[in-house]
Short mmCIF file of C-alpha atoms in Angstrom, two decimals:
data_model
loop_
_atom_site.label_atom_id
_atom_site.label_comp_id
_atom_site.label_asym_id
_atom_site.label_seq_id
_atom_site.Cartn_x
_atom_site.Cartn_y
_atom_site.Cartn_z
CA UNK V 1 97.24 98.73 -43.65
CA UNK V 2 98.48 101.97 -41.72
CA UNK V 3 96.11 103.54 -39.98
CA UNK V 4 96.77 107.28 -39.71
CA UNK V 5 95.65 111.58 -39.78
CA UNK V 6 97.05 114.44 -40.70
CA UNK V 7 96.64 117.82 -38.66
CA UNK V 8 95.88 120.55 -40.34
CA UNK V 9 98.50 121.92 -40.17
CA UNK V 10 100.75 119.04 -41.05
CA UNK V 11 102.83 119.29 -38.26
CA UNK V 12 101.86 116.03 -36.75
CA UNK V 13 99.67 113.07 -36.83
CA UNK V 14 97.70 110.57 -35.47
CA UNK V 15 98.43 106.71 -35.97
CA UNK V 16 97.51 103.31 -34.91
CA UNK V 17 100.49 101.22 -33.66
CA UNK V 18 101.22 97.92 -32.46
CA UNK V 19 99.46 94.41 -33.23
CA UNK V 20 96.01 94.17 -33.84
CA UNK V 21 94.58 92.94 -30.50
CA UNK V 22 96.28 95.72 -28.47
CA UNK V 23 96.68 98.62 -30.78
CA UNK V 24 97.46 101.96 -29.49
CA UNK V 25 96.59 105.67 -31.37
CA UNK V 26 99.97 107.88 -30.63
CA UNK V 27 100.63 111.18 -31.90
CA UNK V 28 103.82 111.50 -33.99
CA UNK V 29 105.99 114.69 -34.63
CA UNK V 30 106.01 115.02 -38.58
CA UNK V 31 109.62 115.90 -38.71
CA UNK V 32 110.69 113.30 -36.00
CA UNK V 33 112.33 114.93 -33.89
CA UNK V 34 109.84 114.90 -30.74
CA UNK V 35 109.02 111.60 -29.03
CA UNK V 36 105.89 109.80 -29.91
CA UNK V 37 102.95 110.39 -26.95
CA UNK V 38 100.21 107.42 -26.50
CA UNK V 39 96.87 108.98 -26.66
CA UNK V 40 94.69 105.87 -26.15
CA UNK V 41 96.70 104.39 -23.08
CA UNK V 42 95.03 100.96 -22.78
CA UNK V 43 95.50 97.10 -23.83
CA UNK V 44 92.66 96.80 -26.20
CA UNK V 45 92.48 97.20 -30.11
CA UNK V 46 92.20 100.85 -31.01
CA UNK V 47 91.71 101.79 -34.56
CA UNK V 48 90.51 104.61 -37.08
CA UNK V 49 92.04 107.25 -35.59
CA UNK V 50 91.43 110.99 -36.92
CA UNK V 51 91.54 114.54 -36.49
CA UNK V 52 88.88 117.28 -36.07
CA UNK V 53 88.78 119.94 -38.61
CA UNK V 54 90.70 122.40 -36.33
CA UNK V 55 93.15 120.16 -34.79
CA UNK V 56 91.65 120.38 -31.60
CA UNK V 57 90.77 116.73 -30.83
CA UNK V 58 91.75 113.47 -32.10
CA UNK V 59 89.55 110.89 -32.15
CA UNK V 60 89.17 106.93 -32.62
CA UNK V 61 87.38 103.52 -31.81
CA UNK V 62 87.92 101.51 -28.90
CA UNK V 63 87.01 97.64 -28.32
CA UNK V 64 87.73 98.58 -24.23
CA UNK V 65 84.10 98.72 -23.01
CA UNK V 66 82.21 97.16 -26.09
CA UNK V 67 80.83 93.20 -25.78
CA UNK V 68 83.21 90.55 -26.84
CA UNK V 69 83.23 87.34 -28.97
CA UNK V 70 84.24 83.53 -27.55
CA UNK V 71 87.59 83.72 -28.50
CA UNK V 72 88.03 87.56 -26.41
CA UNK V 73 88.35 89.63 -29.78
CA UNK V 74 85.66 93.17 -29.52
CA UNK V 75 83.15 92.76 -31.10
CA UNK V 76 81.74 95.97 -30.47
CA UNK V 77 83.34 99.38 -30.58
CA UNK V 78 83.09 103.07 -28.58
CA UNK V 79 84.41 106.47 -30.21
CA UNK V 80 86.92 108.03 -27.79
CA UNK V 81 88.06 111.52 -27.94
CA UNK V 82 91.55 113.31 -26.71
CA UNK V 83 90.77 116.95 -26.27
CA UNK V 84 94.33 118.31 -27.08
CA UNK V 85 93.65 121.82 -25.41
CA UNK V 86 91.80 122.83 -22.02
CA UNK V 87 90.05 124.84 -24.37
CA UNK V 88 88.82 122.18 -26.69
CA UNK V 89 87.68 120.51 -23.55
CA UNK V 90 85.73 123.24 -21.91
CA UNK V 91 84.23 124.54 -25.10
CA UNK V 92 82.88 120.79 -25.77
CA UNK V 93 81.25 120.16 -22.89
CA UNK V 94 80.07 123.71 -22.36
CA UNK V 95 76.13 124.42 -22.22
CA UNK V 96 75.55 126.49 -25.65
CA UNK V 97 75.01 129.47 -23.10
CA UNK V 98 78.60 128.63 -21.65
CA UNK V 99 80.04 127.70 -24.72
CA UNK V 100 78.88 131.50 -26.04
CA UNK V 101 80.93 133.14 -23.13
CA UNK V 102 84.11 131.07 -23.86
CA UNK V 103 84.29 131.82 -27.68
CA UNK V 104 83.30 135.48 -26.85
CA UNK V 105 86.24 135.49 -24.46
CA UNK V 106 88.40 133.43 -26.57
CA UNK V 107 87.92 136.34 -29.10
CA UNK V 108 89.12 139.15 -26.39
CA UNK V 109 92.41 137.93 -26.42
CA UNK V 110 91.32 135.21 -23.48
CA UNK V 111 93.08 131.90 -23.51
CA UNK V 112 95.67 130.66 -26.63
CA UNK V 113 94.23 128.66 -29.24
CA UNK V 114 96.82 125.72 -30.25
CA UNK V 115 99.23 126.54 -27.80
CA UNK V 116 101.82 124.06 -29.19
CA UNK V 117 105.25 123.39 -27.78
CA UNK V 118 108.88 124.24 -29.93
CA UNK V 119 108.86 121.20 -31.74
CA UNK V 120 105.23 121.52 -33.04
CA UNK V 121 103.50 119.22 -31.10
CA UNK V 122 100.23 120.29 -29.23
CA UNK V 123 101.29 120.65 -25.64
CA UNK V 124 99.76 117.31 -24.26
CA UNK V 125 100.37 118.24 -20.50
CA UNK V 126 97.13 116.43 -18.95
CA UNK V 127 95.90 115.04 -21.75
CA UNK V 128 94.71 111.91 -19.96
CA UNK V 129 92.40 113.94 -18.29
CA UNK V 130 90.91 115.73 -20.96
CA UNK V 131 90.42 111.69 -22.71
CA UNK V 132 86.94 110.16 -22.97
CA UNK V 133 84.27 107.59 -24.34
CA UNK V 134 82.17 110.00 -26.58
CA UNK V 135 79.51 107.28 -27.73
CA UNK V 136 76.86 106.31 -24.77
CA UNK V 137 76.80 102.83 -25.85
CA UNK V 138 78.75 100.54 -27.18
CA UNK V 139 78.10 99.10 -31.36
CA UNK V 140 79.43 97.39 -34.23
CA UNK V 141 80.67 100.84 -35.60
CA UNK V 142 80.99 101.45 -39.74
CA UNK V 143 81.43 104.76 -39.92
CA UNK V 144 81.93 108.01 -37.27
CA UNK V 145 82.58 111.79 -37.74
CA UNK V 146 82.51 114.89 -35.79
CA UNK V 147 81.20 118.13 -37.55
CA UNK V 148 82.73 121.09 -38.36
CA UNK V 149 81.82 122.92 -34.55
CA UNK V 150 83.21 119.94 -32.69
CA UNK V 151 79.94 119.63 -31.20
CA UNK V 152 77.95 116.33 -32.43
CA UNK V 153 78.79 112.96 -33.45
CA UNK V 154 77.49 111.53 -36.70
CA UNK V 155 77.54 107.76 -36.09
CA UNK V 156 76.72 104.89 -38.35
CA UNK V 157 76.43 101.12 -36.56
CA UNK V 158 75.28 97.97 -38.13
CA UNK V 159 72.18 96.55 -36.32
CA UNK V 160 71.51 92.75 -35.02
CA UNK V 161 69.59 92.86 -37.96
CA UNK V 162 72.36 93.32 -40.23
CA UNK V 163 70.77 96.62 -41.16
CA UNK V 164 72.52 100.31 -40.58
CA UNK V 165 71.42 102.83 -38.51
CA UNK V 166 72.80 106.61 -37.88
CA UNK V 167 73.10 108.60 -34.84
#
C-alpha cells in the first residue's frame, strides 16, 4: 500500500518511497512540477508518514535507532519530526514562557508563517537541521499523533506483554 499526507493546503504531500527495508518519507509538489526533497535521509525503513494540523511539521516512524530482529529487520520504531519552518522549530522547543513571546511576536507582524517558495513547496532550506527523534525511547509503535498545538505526542506501543500502553 502507498503510504502518504496531504497538507492542508493541498499543495503538497508527504510519502513513503522505495522498498520496504530502506524506505524514505519525501515531500512531493502536488502539481509536479518541483523536484521531490528526502525528508528522512537515512537507509532504514521509514513509514507512516503525516502532517501536523497546520502544515508545520511532518512526521513519521523510524526503525534507525530501535532494537532489531536475527535476520536485521526493526523491530522497534522512533517518531521523527521535520520542522518545515525555523518557526515551527523554535516555537516547539520553546519553554511555554518562550513559546508566549514568539506567538506574541509572531502576531506583531514578526517572522512569516509558511513562507513557501513559487512552486508551493515549504522552503526546506536547512531542513536537516531542524530533523529529529521526537520519542525518548525506542517501541513497537501502533499508533502516534501530535495535537492540535504541536506540542505533545500521543503515543500508543505494544508491551512485551503483548498488552498496549499510551504515552
Amino acid at each position: 500500500d502507498m503510504q502518504y499526507a496531504w497538507s492542508p493546503d493541498g499543495k503538497w504531500l508527504v510519502a513513503r518511497t522505495g522498498i520496504f527495508s530502506s524506505a524514505e518519507i519525501e515531500l512531493l509538489d502536488a502539481a509536479g512540477v518541483a523536484p521531490r526533497r528526502n525528508l528522512s535521509l537515512n537507509g532504514y525503513t521509514d513509514d507512516s508518514p503525516s502532517v501536523s494540523q497546520d502544515g508545520a511539521i511532518v512526521l513519521w516512524t523510524s526503525d534507525r535507532n530501535g532494537l532489531r530482529a536475527s535476520n536485521a529487520n526493526g523491530v522497534q520504531s522512533d517518531v521523527y519530526a521535520a520542522f518545515l519552518t525555523q518557526e515551527a522549530f523554535d516555537i516547539f522547543r520553546a519553554s511555554p514562557e518562550e513559546r508566549a513571546l514568539l506567538e506574541a511576536a509572531k502576531g506583531d507582524g514578526g517572522a512569516e508563517p509558511g513562507k513557501e517558495k513559487e512552486a508551493g513547496l515549504p522552503d526546506l532550506d536547512g531542513v536537516a537541521y531542524r530533523t529529529g527523534r521526537l520519542t525518548p525511547f525506542s517501541s513497537s509503535i501502533v499508533y502516534y499523533e501530535l495535537t492540535p498545538d504541536d506540542r505533545q505526542l500521543l503515543l500508543v506501543t505494544v508491551q512485551d506483554d503483548s498488552t498496549l500502553a499510551g504515552f
